[in-house]
Structure formats: structure tokens, C-alpha cells
Amino acid sequence: MIGAGTLLFHGLAYLRSSGNLASLGIAVSYLWIGLHAISDDWLIFGIEITPFTDELLLFLLMFGVTGINAVTATKFAKAENWFSSGFKAMGLGKPGLWSVSVGLGMIGAMLAIASNRLETGYALAQLILLLSAFTPSYLVVRGESWQKLQRYALWPAPILLAILILMVRGVIDSPLSEPWSIYAVFSAAITTAAILNHQHAVSDHVLWIGSIAIVIILTLLIPAEDVNLARILLSCQAIVWVGLAVLAVQRDSPSLAGTATIAPWIWLFFFASNLESRLISVEIIPTNFAELDLSVYLILLILIQIPLNFKLGDSGVNLAGRLVGMSELSARMRDSGMMRLWNISFITILLAMLFITNPGTIPAYGMVSVMGLILIYHSVAMRMDMHQGTPRTIIVSWSIAALVLQWRFGFGAFWIALLGVSSVLIISWSELNAKRITEGEKISHQAIMPGNLITISLGFIAVMLMLIGLNEPLNNPLTYGDKFPNDVTNLRFASIAAISTVGGLYLPRASKLEKLLPSAIASIAVLVTIGLAAVSLEDDLTLYLAGMSFVITGAWLAAQGEIRSRMRQVSQRDERLEKYLARQEMQDEIKQSPSASNIKMVDAELLQLSELQQQRSKRRSSSGDYDLVVGDIQHKPTIVLSFIIVTIVVGIFFAWTSGDSLPAIAVASFISVLFIGIARWRADQVNLQLPDIMGIESPVAITMAGLTLIQIAGRLGDANVALEHQWEILVLLGALVILAGISLLGRNDLGLRIPSVLEGIVLLLLISRVLTSLMGIDRIQLSPNYSDELSWVLPVISLEVFLIAAVLLFEWVESERIKRELGDHRGAIGRIIWAVMTISISFGIAGVLAAIFALKNSLRWIQPAVPVGLALFIPISWNALGGWIEVLEGTTSLFMIALGTMALISAISCVVTNKQQWVSSGLWIGHLLIPSGAFGYYQQTSVLMMVLILAVSTTSWLIGVVTLRRGWRIFGAIDLILAWIVAGILMLAGGTSLMLLVMLISTAILLGLVTWLGQEYEEQLAND
């Protein structure tokens, strides 16, 4: 009935030349077959839909109907019909009769195919039957000769059908597989041959849309719950994508290439991942791919991409090239190149891998192979200059995907090794591009400078090492993941790969980079992260490897890495000197000219350089004959400072965590000395100086400060720290002295640098003592008789010996400057600070010497402020001496009184000898020391305190009158009031009337003297 009805429809269509009847016959015939095929004894409007029970009968019916429909669709391809008009009326365009009728007919045909979905061979045979019939029909519609197509459609079809019938009925045995599968294979091969031989008649749109449709139908038809059937599904899809890729290469078609490259991965994204269950908790189309099968399929898809990208790369494939007029986002993506086939295929693969990589889906070796293959082949393509993508996109996107996979499944060593190899390839290509740009060549690629790519690559490697160091357990490992455990072995291989990358990628190129610091910091981050990971995993071997690599890398960069920077500074020096000499010659010519005027030329640049020279001269001497012109140009060892800082930070970390700073100080000192030596060697080669910090070369100063922080961290981090254990301060002192000596070697301005170095050492020792004392661990001053243990006696005595030597050396420099009639290089504040620092940490001897020498030099340079400053702190040294000399114990107050009294006497003497610049100094010392000393002696107000304040008042008031200084007259009056306040307190406490009488008499004498002197100097006081 179905066949007769189909013939009736088409017969009327031929008789009436009616496109409507033809299209309706095609659509209805398939729908009729589909309903009966899928029916389960349905009853529709009282009509019973009888299902087919014989597979061969259904296939023969479809065979006949399909042949008739294909011929009819070809005959009426350009005829008008209701369906085309209807689509046009809905605004969907006006498709031809062939496409609309065949498209609608496929709905019913798919029903028939779906009814036998569980029988994969039969369903594929039905699908191939449709393709084998309508493919020649389409080619004829597109203008191909039917005579040429007969050998693909008319002749083989009856033969294949006859063989199929014989095999199904058992007349002949079917080899290899079931009859339906054999028929499907041969029919598909014949159809493919027809398409390939007449592909010029098929548009690209039809090919890529048809490919996608076939893949979807295969997915629906082949039940992939069974591993064997899932393998068949992957094989069928592989055939489709390989064929489409071949057509893309032959036709030079971007659309086909894009489909063959991207569509398989999108399919995997939906059907090979667990996306469905995550979204709706139900797997719509269940699949069960064998891990090996899926791995091979993924590698095949990548291999498919290689010829496509290489073939179409030269033609500038850009999938966003037709996005004109769309949104601004589309335009930006198009212009940025993100939609190029190279880039978008790469990113699509990475996204797909992130979703499909799950336990039971893809094994460990499959994941690593796919990720490695995609990265290496893109890198090789870029190195061959055949890549249309951007290197930053490749490195960044792959690294991010690798980090996600590493967090989930580990294998950090593989990712680091792959990224290292890829970076070497890509950056070598980037170097070529950079060279082309410098030569003026315009290149089509977005050339990223090598320095940026090196920083990016090393930065991602450092992050990967961090993940290894975190040592997080893997909850869901991949199959065969135990072959590559996430343990110490992984760390060691990762460390070797990372260090090799630094050595092969960065070090050979360091001297050629414009910006040194970013890539240097990235390389340091890699090496430090290796060390931290080794500490986390308790792997001493890797820790030693990281330390050795750090030292070697730092030494190499210090020697070779800053060549470009040094040459730039040398060029700047030579250029400035050349300009200066040219100006000098011009000035000489003007002076020698007979018509020269008396107008003098002023060089503003030289004035500015002169100010800089004056600032430099306070801490260092002239660098040569042209110090004024080029003295501010110095070699700035950026990389050396970076490595020294990192060394110090690592040393602080280990000192804090271990509570023992001795090894950290020793190792950090050795490494820093190595870096400093190389930096000075390189600076001396180009006759440049290193920048200074407080008169000390910056690398040395930073190292000294860092070692002090290490010592402090060790003391604070030691839970069992004991005051009598002072080995750390001795080791620190030794390291600081060695560094100071290194900074002085080969210098001709020792008169300026020696004081700076000594001040630096003492300042750092003082900071160490103060900070540890504030934390309740140490004392600022160390008494030699506190303990008789060697760990106390030797460090304390050594420290004092050094301080004495430092004070004597400082004084020797002062005396030499005086002999050579050089100017004062420190000033009053500098002398006070030097003496105060020494006094603070000395147990007496060095402090007293420093005060004596400072006082002596203040007399030489006439600096009255120095004695006042010393007077405030010299009691500290006296008290320190009393701590270990019994005779002096408890005499600090008396010492203060005596010192204050001597100061008052000196003030009186200065008035007599007319050296009034020292008068205020003596009076201030008396005011500061005498009352406080008297109070400290009795720990309360006393008659002695009253008498001494009265003496201070008398001295101040009388000197104020004699020297006509109103201020001291006022201070004298205030002192008298204070003395009476003390007397009042004593009277309230039970003082005698005799004391009061003495106070009254003393006051009367004082006032009498003041009155008498006031009358003597009445005229001068009136003018004052």
C-alpha cells in the first residue's frame, strides 16, 4: 500500500507536472513508512498502525521508495511548490523543491531508522541507503551529468541489494560481520567515491552541514553503552572527520577546515564528559568509551588538525572574517585574531580536555599525550614561522589548562617539561621576529618580545612548582596515575625540568633583554619555589639542587646578565663627556676671539651636576678628572640586588623556622659575597662605581642589613633561646666586618668610606640589640661578668674589642683629616650619633673612648652641641662600667653630679676667658645632670638636691647678668624657685629650721650678688 501510494502521488505529479504533488509525495511517503516502523500497534483516529515485523521487508520498501523519491526530487528540483512558498512566507527564505521535500521526508525516514536504533548495523544500512540515493540526486541537481553518476548509483545498487537479500536469507554466508553492516560499508564507500570525484559540484555549506548531521545521526543510531559499539561510533566519526579534512585540504576551504577542527571537540564536550549529569542529573545519551579508544581518537583529531592548519595557515584563515556588522565584541575578536583557526582550535581543544578528563574516561598517559602533542605541534609550527596564532595565547591558555589538570590529577613534572620545551621553541621564533623588527622588516605576526614571553613561561612554571609544594592529596586519580606518583620523585623531575628551562631559556638570553628585572624575578621565583617545595616535601637533595642552581644562576646573571645595562651607562657617560668637551672648546674659542664681549656664559646643566657632586662628596671622594660631569653615572646592579634580597629573605625564613641563625648567616654571607664580588668586577671593567647607601656600596649595605635581620629572626624564632648564648652576635659581627672589608678593598677614598662602614656596622648591631631586647630575649648592653660560659664571654668580649677598635679607627681618620687640613665630614649631629650608638651597646670602655674623642673633636671644630649630647648618654657608659667594676658600682649619680659641676666650672671659665660659644653648653650640662644626679643618689628630694639646684641657679643667673643673656637670667630665677619648692617639700617632710635659715641666707646672698652685678652692668642690661 505504501509503495502503491507513493507511485500514485508521483504518477500524478508527472502527469500534471505538479511540484506540489511531487514534494508532498516525497514527504508523505517517508512519514508513512516511519509511522509504521516506529508503531507499537498504535491506533490513530480509529486507524490501526501496523508495525513492520520483517526487517528485510522494511528495508526493501525503503529501498524502492527512496529510489523513486530521489528520481522525482531530481526531476522537479526547480518546480514551484507549497512548502517553498510557505518557508518564504515565514521569512525563512525560499528553498528549492529538492531541499525542502527531501528535508521534510527525512523526518519520517529518521523515524524508521530510530525504530531500529538498537540494531546498529541495520540502522546504519538504512542511513547509508538514504545517502547513496540522494547524493547522486543532489549532484545531478547541481549540474553533474547523470551518465557519469550511473556507475555510482544505478549499477551497484541492485547488485548490493541482491547480495544483501541472499545473506539475510542465509543463502550465502556473510563474511566478517552481519549482512547489514557489510551493505552499509560498501554503499558508504561507493557514495564517498561519488562525492570525492564530483566534489566541485557540492558547496562547502552542504559538506560541513552534512558532516555534522551525519555525526549527530550516528550518535543517535549507535548505542554507545557497549564498549564495542562505542568503538564503532568513534571509528565512524573518525572516518567522517578525516574525510572532511581531506576535502578541506583539496578545496582549500576555511569552513570545512574549521568544522573538521572544532566540531569533533565540541561533540566530545557534550558526549564524552559528564556535563549532562551535572546539568540535569540524567545522562540523555549514555556512552561508555574505552580509555584507550578515546585516547587514540583524541590523538587522531590532533593529527587531523596538523595538515589543515599548515595548509590553510598561509591563506590567512580567520573564522571571524565574516562577522562584519555584528556586535562590537565580534569585531574586537575578529581584529584581535582570537578567532583565527590556529587560536580557536587550540583553545577549543584545551576546554574540551578540561571537561572530558575524568577518572574512567581518559587515562593518565592519554591526557599527557594529548596535552603534550597539541602544545609541541603548535610550538613547532610557530618556530617554522607557519603559525597564524599569537605566542602569548598559546603559552598562557595551555599553562592555565595544565594548572587546572595538575590541581586535579598531578603530573606537575610533565607539565613543566612540556612548557619548558615549548617555550624554547616559541621564544626562539620570537627572537627572530624581534631581529626582523630591528632590521625594519614588517612582519604579519603579532611578535611579542622575548623578555615578556620568558617572564610568562617562568612565572607559570613557578606556579606549577607551588602546586607540587602544596602536596595536596589526589582524591580521584586517573587510570595509571599511580605510575607517575605525586611525590618526591615528581618534585625531583619537575625541579630538573624547571632548572633546565631556566638554564636553556633565560640565561643565554639574559644579556640581550631590554628589561632585566621582570625575567630575573621570574627565574628567582622558579628557583625559590623549588626550594620551598623541597622543604615542604622534606627532600634535602632537591633543596641542595635548588641552592646550587640559585648560586650559579645568580653568578651567571651578575657576570653576563647586565651587559646591556652597563653598555647603556657607558654610552651615556661617553656622550655626556663628549658634549662637555665640545662646550669647553667652544668657550675657549669665544674667549680667544678678539671681538669677544665681557658677557659670561652660564651652563645650567653644570650647575645641576655641581649640586649632585656636593651631595656625593659627603660620603665618597671624586671618581676622576671629570667627576663633576659623569660622577653621577653609576652601574646599577639590579639583578645582583634582586638575588641578594631573595637570599636574605630565604635566610630569614630558615632562621625563623629553625630558630638557628648561624648557618643562615654563614650561607647568606658566602652567597652575597660572591654576588658582590662579581658585581664589583663587572663595574670596574667599565670604570663605573656602584651606587652608595649611606657611604656603603648598595649591594654591601643591603647584605649587611639582611644579615642583621637573619640574626634577629633566628633569636626570635628560637623557642629555647637563652640570654647567655650569644654566638649569633659574634657570627653576625664577623660577617659584617668581612663585608665591610670587601667594600673598602681597592678604594682610594678610605677617609670617607671607613667612617661610613663603621657607622653602618655599629648601627646594625644596635638595631639587633634593641629589637631583640624589646621582645624580652636580650639586653642592649652585655655585661662581661653576667656569665662565665664561653658562649657569653667570647661574643661579649669580641664585641667590645671591635667597638674599641672601631672608635680608635674612627679617631685615626679624624686625626688624618685634621693633619691634611680637610673639612669636617660629620658635623655635630654625626659625632653625637656615633658616640651614642657606641655607648648604647658597649659595656663601658668603648663608650667612654667614643665620648672622649667626640668631645676632643668638637673642641677642634667648635661644636658646643656635642658636649651636651654626650652628657646625656655618657652616664650610661659609667653605669655599664659599674656593672662589672665593683669600685664604680652605684656611683653613676655621683658621676653625673661631678660631670655637671665640671660643666658649670667650665662655663665660668669660658666667661672669664671670653669663649662664650661654650658657655651655654656648660650651663645646659649642669642643668641636665646635677639635679637628676642628686635625685638619683637618694631616689627622692633631699637637702643635697636643694643645695645643688641653688648652685645651678646662682651660676646661671650670674653668668646671664655678666654675659648679658636674658635667657640664662630667666633660667636662674626659675632654678631658684625650684630650689624653694624642694625646700618646701623638705620642710613638710620634717626639715629643720636650720635648713630653712641656710636657704634664706643663700637666697639673700644670691639676690645680693645679682643686684650688685645688675648695678655694675646697668647700662648694658638696659640696652639688652
PDB file of C-alpha atoms in Angstrom, residues 247-459:
ATOM      1  CA  LEU A 247      38.080  17.745   1.364  1.00  0.00           C
ATOM      2  CA  ALA A 248      39.093  20.911   3.208  1.00  0.00           C
ATOM      3  CA  VAL A 249      42.679  20.495   2.053  1.00  0.00           C
ATOM      4  CA  GLN A 250      41.708  19.673  -1.507  1.00  0.00           C
ATOM      5  CA  ARG A 251      39.153  22.505  -1.743  1.00  0.00           C
ATOM      6  CA  ASP A 252      41.206  24.990   0.303  1.00  0.00           C
ATOM      7  CA  SER A 253      38.035  25.608   2.301  1.00  0.00           C
ATOM      8  CA  PRO A 254      38.172  27.529   5.617  1.00  0.00           C
ATOM      9  CA  SER A 255      34.656  26.468   6.595  1.00  0.00           C
ATOM     10  CA  LEU A 256      35.414  22.777   6.129  1.00  0.00           C
ATOM     11  CA  ALA A 257      38.696  23.153   7.978  1.00  0.00           C
ATOM     12  CA  GLY A 258      37.016  24.927  10.847  1.00  0.00           C
ATOM     13  CA  THR A 259      34.328  22.268  11.092  1.00  0.00           C
ATOM     14  CA  ALA A 260      36.790  19.365  10.939  1.00  0.00           C
ATOM     15  CA  THR A 261      38.936  21.057  13.560  1.00  0.00           C
ATOM     16  CA  ILE A 262      36.391  22.301  16.079  1.00  0.00           C
ATOM     17  CA  ALA A 263      33.244  20.194  15.712  1.00  0.00           C
ATOM     18  CA  PRO A 264      34.753  16.887  16.983  1.00  0.00           C
ATOM     19  CA  TRP A 265      35.878  18.545  20.193  1.00  0.00           C
ATOM     20  CA  ILE A 266      32.507  20.140  20.738  1.00  0.00           C
ATOM     21  CA  TRP A 267      30.961  16.717  20.306  1.00  0.00           C
ATOM     22  CA  LEU A 268      33.376  15.337  22.893  1.00  0.00           C
ATOM     23  CA  PHE A 269      32.495  18.211  25.177  1.00  0.00           C
ATOM     24  CA  PHE A 270      28.879  17.064  25.219  1.00  0.00           C
ATOM     25  CA  PHE A 271      29.135  13.292  24.939  1.00  0.00           C
ATOM     26  CA  ALA A 272      32.492  12.302  26.443  1.00  0.00           C
ATOM     27  CA  SER A 273      32.263  14.435  29.564  1.00  0.00           C
ATOM     28  CA  ASN A 274      29.869  14.279  32.478  1.00  0.00           C
ATOM     29  CA  LEU A 275      28.297  17.596  31.532  1.00  0.00           C
ATOM     30  CA  GLU A 276      24.807  16.106  31.130  1.00  0.00           C
ATOM     31  CA  SER A 277      24.724  14.554  34.567  1.00  0.00           C
ATOM     32  CA  ARG A 278      25.977  17.774  36.109  1.00  0.00           C
ATOM     33  CA  LEU A 279      23.237  19.832  34.486  1.00  0.00           C
ATOM     34  CA  ILE A 280      20.181  17.572  34.721  1.00  0.00           C
ATOM     35  CA  SER A 281      21.390  14.582  36.753  1.00  0.00           C
ATOM     36  CA  VAL A 282      20.426  12.286  33.874  1.00  0.00           C
ATOM     37  CA  GLU A 283      22.588  11.028  31.025  1.00  0.00           C
ATOM     38  CA  ILE A 284      20.467  11.571  27.918  1.00  0.00           C
ATOM     39  CA  ILE A 285      22.676   9.565  25.576  1.00  0.00           C
ATOM     40  CA  PRO A 286      24.775   7.191  27.662  1.00  0.00           C
ATOM     41  CA  THR A 287      28.258   6.469  26.398  1.00  0.00           C
ATOM     42  CA  ASN A 288      30.939   4.080  27.568  1.00  0.00           C
ATOM     43  CA  PHE A 289      34.166   4.737  25.707  1.00  0.00           C
ATOM     44  CA  ALA A 290      37.192   2.615  26.433  1.00  0.00           C
ATOM     45  CA  GLU A 291      40.021   4.784  27.732  1.00  0.00           C
ATOM     46  CA  LEU A 292      42.450   3.544  25.093  1.00  0.00           C
ATOM     47  CA  ASP A 293      39.909   4.072  22.294  1.00  0.00           C
ATOM     48  CA  LEU A 294      39.216   7.645  23.386  1.00  0.00           C
ATOM     49  CA  SER A 295      42.911   8.409  23.743  1.00  0.00           C
ATOM     50  CA  VAL A 296      43.639   7.171  20.225  1.00  0.00           C
ATOM     51  CA  TYR A 297      40.655   9.134  18.921  1.00  0.00           C
ATOM     52  CA  LEU A 298      41.871  12.332  20.577  1.00  0.00           C
ATOM     53  CA  ILE A 299      45.351  11.935  19.146  1.00  0.00           C
ATOM     54  CA  LEU A 300      43.831  11.273  15.705  1.00  0.00           C
ATOM     55  CA  LEU A 301      41.832  14.502  15.942  1.00  0.00           C
ATOM     56  CA  ILE A 302      45.003  16.443  16.697  1.00  0.00           C
ATOM     57  CA  LEU A 303      46.781  14.776  13.788  1.00  0.00           C
ATOM     58  CA  ILE A 304      43.869  15.826  11.576  1.00  0.00           C
ATOM     59  CA  GLN A 305      44.480  19.433  12.576  1.00  0.00           C
ATOM     60  CA  ILE A 306      48.120  19.460  11.569  1.00  0.00           C
ATOM     61  CA  PRO A 307      47.687  19.411   7.755  1.00  0.00           C
ATOM     62  CA  LEU A 308      44.640  21.653   7.986  1.00  0.00           C
ATOM     63  CA  ASN A 309      46.439  24.383   9.914  1.00  0.00           C
ATOM     64  CA  PHE A 310      49.609  24.114   7.858  1.00  0.00           C
ATOM     65  CA  LYS A 311      47.704  24.098   4.572  1.00  0.00           C
ATOM     66  CA  LEU A 312      45.313  26.916   5.350  1.00  0.00           C
ATOM     67  CA  GLY A 313      47.637  28.940   7.568  1.00  0.00           C
ATOM     68  CA  ASP A 314      49.295  30.718   4.655  1.00  0.00           C
ATOM     69  CA  SER A 315      45.910  31.814   3.297  1.00  0.00           C
ATOM     70  CA  GLY A 316      45.136  33.729   6.494  1.00  0.00           C
ATOM     71  CA  VAL A 317      42.248  31.651   7.713  1.00  0.00           C
ATOM     72  CA  ASN A 318      40.077  33.687  10.038  1.00  0.00           C
ATOM     73  CA  LEU A 319      36.770  32.225  11.095  1.00  0.00           C
ATOM     74  CA  ALA A 320      35.643  35.667  12.226  1.00  0.00           C
ATOM     75  CA  GLY A 321      36.258  37.182   8.839  1.00  0.00           C
ATOM     76  CA  ARG A 322      32.516  37.272   8.021  1.00  0.00           C
ATOM     77  CA  LEU A 323      31.398  38.832  11.283  1.00  0.00           C
ATOM     78  CA  VAL A 324      31.189  42.304   9.764  1.00  0.00           C
ATOM     79  CA  GLY A 325      28.258  44.341  11.022  1.00  0.00           C
ATOM     80  CA  MET A 326      27.747  42.274  14.154  1.00  0.00           C
ATOM     81  CA  SER A 327      28.390  43.366  17.699  1.00  0.00           C
ATOM     82  CA  GLU A 328      31.443  45.257  18.855  1.00  0.00           C
ATOM     83  CA  LEU A 329      32.591  42.162  20.711  1.00  0.00           C
ATOM     84  CA  SER A 330      32.632  40.158  17.492  1.00  0.00           C
ATOM     85  CA  ALA A 331      34.571  42.915  15.766  1.00  0.00           C
ATOM     86  CA  ARG A 332      37.143  43.029  18.533  1.00  0.00           C
ATOM     87  CA  MET A 333      37.537  39.255  18.477  1.00  0.00           C
ATOM     88  CA  ARG A 334      37.969  39.344  14.726  1.00  0.00           C
ATOM     89  CA  ASP A 335      40.532  42.118  14.800  1.00  0.00           C
ATOM     90  CA  SER A 336      42.494  40.595  17.675  1.00  0.00           C
ATOM     91  CA  GLY A 337      42.995  37.331  15.822  1.00  0.00           C
ATOM     92  CA  MET A 338      41.381  35.255  18.547  1.00  0.00           C
ATOM     93  CA  MET A 339      39.044  33.708  16.001  1.00  0.00           C
ATOM     94  CA  ARG A 340      41.827  32.533  13.755  1.00  0.00           C
ATOM     95  CA  LEU A 341      41.799  28.801  13.168  1.00  0.00           C
ATOM     96  CA  TRP A 342      45.113  28.318  14.965  1.00  0.00           C
ATOM     97  CA  ASN A 343      43.982  30.075  18.117  1.00  0.00           C
ATOM     98  CA  ILE A 344      40.362  28.990  18.331  1.00  0.00           C
ATOM     99  CA  SER A 345      41.157  25.334  17.623  1.00  0.00           C
ATOM    100  CA  PHE A 346      43.864  25.379  20.285  1.00  0.00           C
ATOM    101  CA  ILE A 347      41.594  26.908  22.911  1.00  0.00           C
ATOM    102  CA  THR A 348      38.703  24.605  21.959  1.00  0.00           C
ATOM    103  CA  ILE A 349      40.871  21.543  22.498  1.00  0.00           C
ATOM    104  CA  LEU A 350      42.019  22.809  25.881  1.00  0.00           C
ATOM    105  CA  LEU A 351      38.465  23.499  27.032  1.00  0.00           C
ATOM    106  CA  ALA A 352      37.345  20.091  25.831  1.00  0.00           C
ATOM    107  CA  MET A 353      40.220  18.420  27.653  1.00  0.00           C
ATOM    108  CA  LEU A 354      39.301  20.165  30.876  1.00  0.00           C
ATOM    109  CA  PHE A 355      35.795  18.722  30.672  1.00  0.00           C
ATOM    110  CA  ILE A 356      36.441  15.223  29.350  1.00  0.00           C
ATOM    111  CA  THR A 357      39.446  14.444  31.560  1.00  0.00           C
ATOM    112  CA  ASN A 358      37.893  12.407  34.338  1.00  0.00           C
ATOM    113  CA  PRO A 359      38.666   9.096  36.010  1.00  0.00           C
ATOM    114  CA  GLY A 360      37.429   6.250  33.830  1.00  0.00           C
ATOM    115  CA  THR A 361      37.185   8.454  30.731  1.00  0.00           C
ATOM    116  CA  ILE A 362      40.758   9.123  29.761  1.00  0.00           C
ATOM    117  CA  PRO A 363      43.888   7.569  31.286  1.00  0.00           C
ATOM    118  CA  ALA A 364      46.892   9.424  32.575  1.00  0.00           C
ATOM    119  CA  TYR A 365      49.016   8.663  29.538  1.00  0.00           C
ATOM    120  CA  GLY A 366      46.215   9.809  27.245  1.00  0.00           C
ATOM    121  CA  MET A 367      45.846  13.157  28.991  1.00  0.00           C
ATOM    122  CA  VAL A 368      49.579  13.851  28.985  1.00  0.00           C
ATOM    123  CA  SER A 369      49.943  12.716  25.355  1.00  0.00           C
ATOM    124  CA  VAL A 370      47.125  14.912  24.091  1.00  0.00           C
ATOM    125  CA  MET A 371      48.222  17.986  26.048  1.00  0.00           C
ATOM    126  CA  GLY A 372      51.830  17.485  25.059  1.00  0.00           C
ATOM    127  CA  LEU A 373      51.099  16.834  21.387  1.00  0.00           C
ATOM    128  CA  ILE A 374      48.892  19.888  20.980  1.00  0.00           C
ATOM    129  CA  LEU A 375      51.439  22.180  22.620  1.00  0.00           C
ATOM    130  CA  ILE A 376      54.521  20.821  20.876  1.00  0.00           C
ATOM    131  CA  TYR A 377      52.998  20.806  17.421  1.00  0.00           C
ATOM    132  CA  HIS A 378      51.795  24.396  17.780  1.00  0.00           C
ATOM    133  CA  SER A 379      55.231  25.393  19.082  1.00  0.00           C
ATOM    134  CA  VAL A 380      56.991  23.676  16.175  1.00  0.00           C
ATOM    135  CA  ALA A 381      54.628  25.387  13.741  1.00  0.00           C
ATOM    136  CA  MET A 382      55.420  28.728  15.319  1.00  0.00           C
ATOM    137  CA  ARG A 383      59.141  28.040  15.178  1.00  0.00           C
ATOM    138  CA  MET A 384      58.745  27.214  11.468  1.00  0.00           C
ATOM    139  CA  ASP A 385      57.027  30.602  11.063  1.00  0.00           C
ATOM    140  CA  MET A 386      53.863  28.943   9.759  1.00  0.00           C
ATOM    141  CA  HIS A 387      51.632  29.721  12.724  1.00  0.00           C
ATOM    142  CA  GLN A 388      48.834  32.262  12.456  1.00  0.00           C
ATOM    143  CA  GLY A 389      48.273  32.500  16.212  1.00  0.00           C
ATOM    144  CA  THR A 390      49.944  34.574  18.898  1.00  0.00           C
ATOM    145  CA  PRO A 391      52.601  33.100  21.190  1.00  0.00           C
ATOM    146  CA  ARG A 392      51.141  34.637  24.327  1.00  0.00           C
ATOM    147  CA  THR A 393      47.786  32.980  23.653  1.00  0.00           C
ATOM    148  CA  ILE A 394      49.443  29.598  23.208  1.00  0.00           C
ATOM    149  CA  ILE A 395      51.572  29.774  26.362  1.00  0.00           C
ATOM    150  CA  VAL A 396      49.011  31.364  28.662  1.00  0.00           C
ATOM    151  CA  SER A 397      45.991  29.288  27.659  1.00  0.00           C
ATOM    152  CA  TRP A 398      47.883  25.985  27.746  1.00  0.00           C
ATOM    153  CA  SER A 399      49.500  26.829  31.083  1.00  0.00           C
ATOM    154  CA  ILE A 400      46.163  27.664  32.671  1.00  0.00           C
ATOM    155  CA  ALA A 401      44.678  24.398  31.433  1.00  0.00           C
ATOM    156  CA  ALA A 402      47.737  22.498  32.689  1.00  0.00           C
ATOM    157  CA  LEU A 403      47.427  24.139  36.103  1.00  0.00           C
ATOM    158  CA  VAL A 404      43.802  23.025  36.370  1.00  0.00           C
ATOM    159  CA  LEU A 405      44.708  19.482  35.383  1.00  0.00           C
ATOM    160  CA  GLN A 406      47.686  19.485  37.741  1.00  0.00           C
ATOM    161  CA  TRP A 407      45.492  20.579  40.632  1.00  0.00           C
ATOM    162  CA  ARG A 408      43.076  17.741  39.892  1.00  0.00           C
ATOM    163  CA  PHE A 409      45.399  14.943  38.843  1.00  0.00           C
ATOM    164  CA  GLY A 410      49.029  15.960  39.444  1.00  0.00           C
ATOM    165  CA  PHE A 411      51.793  15.212  36.885  1.00  0.00           C
ATOM    166  CA  GLY A 412      53.499  18.547  37.530  1.00  0.00           C
ATOM    167  CA  ALA A 413      56.843  17.319  36.176  1.00  0.00           C
ATOM    168  CA  PHE A 414      55.301  16.563  32.774  1.00  0.00           C
ATOM    169  CA  TRP A 415      53.621  19.969  32.524  1.00  0.00           C
ATOM    170  CA  ILE A 416      56.812  21.803  33.451  1.00  0.00           C
ATOM    171  CA  ALA A 417      58.904  19.808  30.991  1.00  0.00           C
ATOM    172  CA  LEU A 418      56.419  20.340  28.164  1.00  0.00           C
ATOM    173  CA  LEU A 419      56.105  24.048  28.880  1.00  0.00           C
ATOM    174  CA  GLY A 420      59.871  24.383  29.006  1.00  0.00           C
ATOM    175  CA  VAL A 421      60.407  22.711  25.617  1.00  0.00           C
ATOM    176  CA  SER A 422      57.584  24.697  24.074  1.00  0.00           C
ATOM    177  CA  SER A 423      58.887  27.974  25.482  1.00  0.00           C
ATOM    178  CA  VAL A 424      62.319  27.401  23.997  1.00  0.00           C
ATOM    179  CA  LEU A 425      60.781  26.839  20.559  1.00  0.00           C
ATOM    180  CA  ILE A 426      58.388  29.782  20.751  1.00  0.00           C
ATOM    181  CA  ILE A 427      60.897  32.240  22.165  1.00  0.00           C
ATOM    182  CA  SER A 428      63.490  31.348  19.548  1.00  0.00           C
ATOM    183  CA  TRP A 429      60.839  32.287  16.978  1.00  0.00           C
ATOM    184  CA  SER A 430      60.111  35.477  18.884  1.00  0.00           C
ATOM    185  CA  GLU A 431      63.814  36.343  18.793  1.00  0.00           C
ATOM    186  CA  LEU A 432      63.784  36.036  15.026  1.00  0.00           C
ATOM    187  CA  ASN A 433      60.784  38.347  14.854  1.00  0.00           C
ATOM    188  CA  ALA A 434      62.468  40.838  17.158  1.00  0.00           C
ATOM    189  CA  LYS A 435      65.538  40.780  14.923  1.00  0.00           C
ATOM    190  CA  ARG A 436      63.372  41.360  11.863  1.00  0.00           C
ATOM    191  CA  ILE A 437      61.698  44.310  13.516  1.00  0.00           C
ATOM    192  CA  THR A 438      65.040  45.905  14.388  1.00  0.00           C
ATOM    193  CA  GLU A 439      66.088  45.471  10.761  1.00  0.00           C
ATOM    194  CA  GLY A 440      62.989  47.379   9.667  1.00  0.00           C
ATOM    195  CA  GLU A 441      61.109  44.400   8.287  1.00  0.00           C
ATOM    196  CA  LYS A 442      57.345  44.379   8.661  1.00  0.00           C
ATOM    197  CA  ILE A 443      56.054  41.020   9.742  1.00  0.00           C
ATOM    198  CA  SER A 444      52.484  39.773   9.694  1.00  0.00           C
ATOM    199  CA  HIS A 445      52.607  38.044  13.061  1.00  0.00           C
ATOM    200  CA  GLN A 446      51.953  39.698  16.388  1.00  0.00           C
ATOM    201  CA  ALA A 447      55.540  39.488  17.565  1.00  0.00           C
ATOM    202  CA  ILE A 448      55.854  39.520  21.328  1.00  0.00           C
ATOM    203  CA  MET A 449      59.283  40.425  22.629  1.00  0.00           C
ATOM    204  CA  PRO A 450      61.274  37.501  24.075  1.00  0.00           C
ATOM    205  CA  GLY A 451      61.566  39.106  27.508  1.00  0.00           C
ATOM    206  CA  ASN A 452      57.805  39.127  28.021  1.00  0.00           C
ATOM    207  CA  LEU A 453      57.431  35.508  26.934  1.00  0.00           C
ATOM    208  CA  ILE A 454      60.285  34.396  29.175  1.00  0.00           C
ATOM    209  CA  THR A 455      58.656  36.082  32.157  1.00  0.00           C
ATOM    210  CA  ILE A 456      55.289  34.483  31.381  1.00  0.00           C
ATOM    211  CA  SER A 457      56.739  30.996  30.927  1.00  0.00           C
ATOM    212  CA  LEU A 458      58.885  31.066  34.051  1.00  0.00           C
ATOM    213  CA  GLY A 459      56.023  32.544  36.038  1.00  0.00           C
TER     214      GLY A 459
END
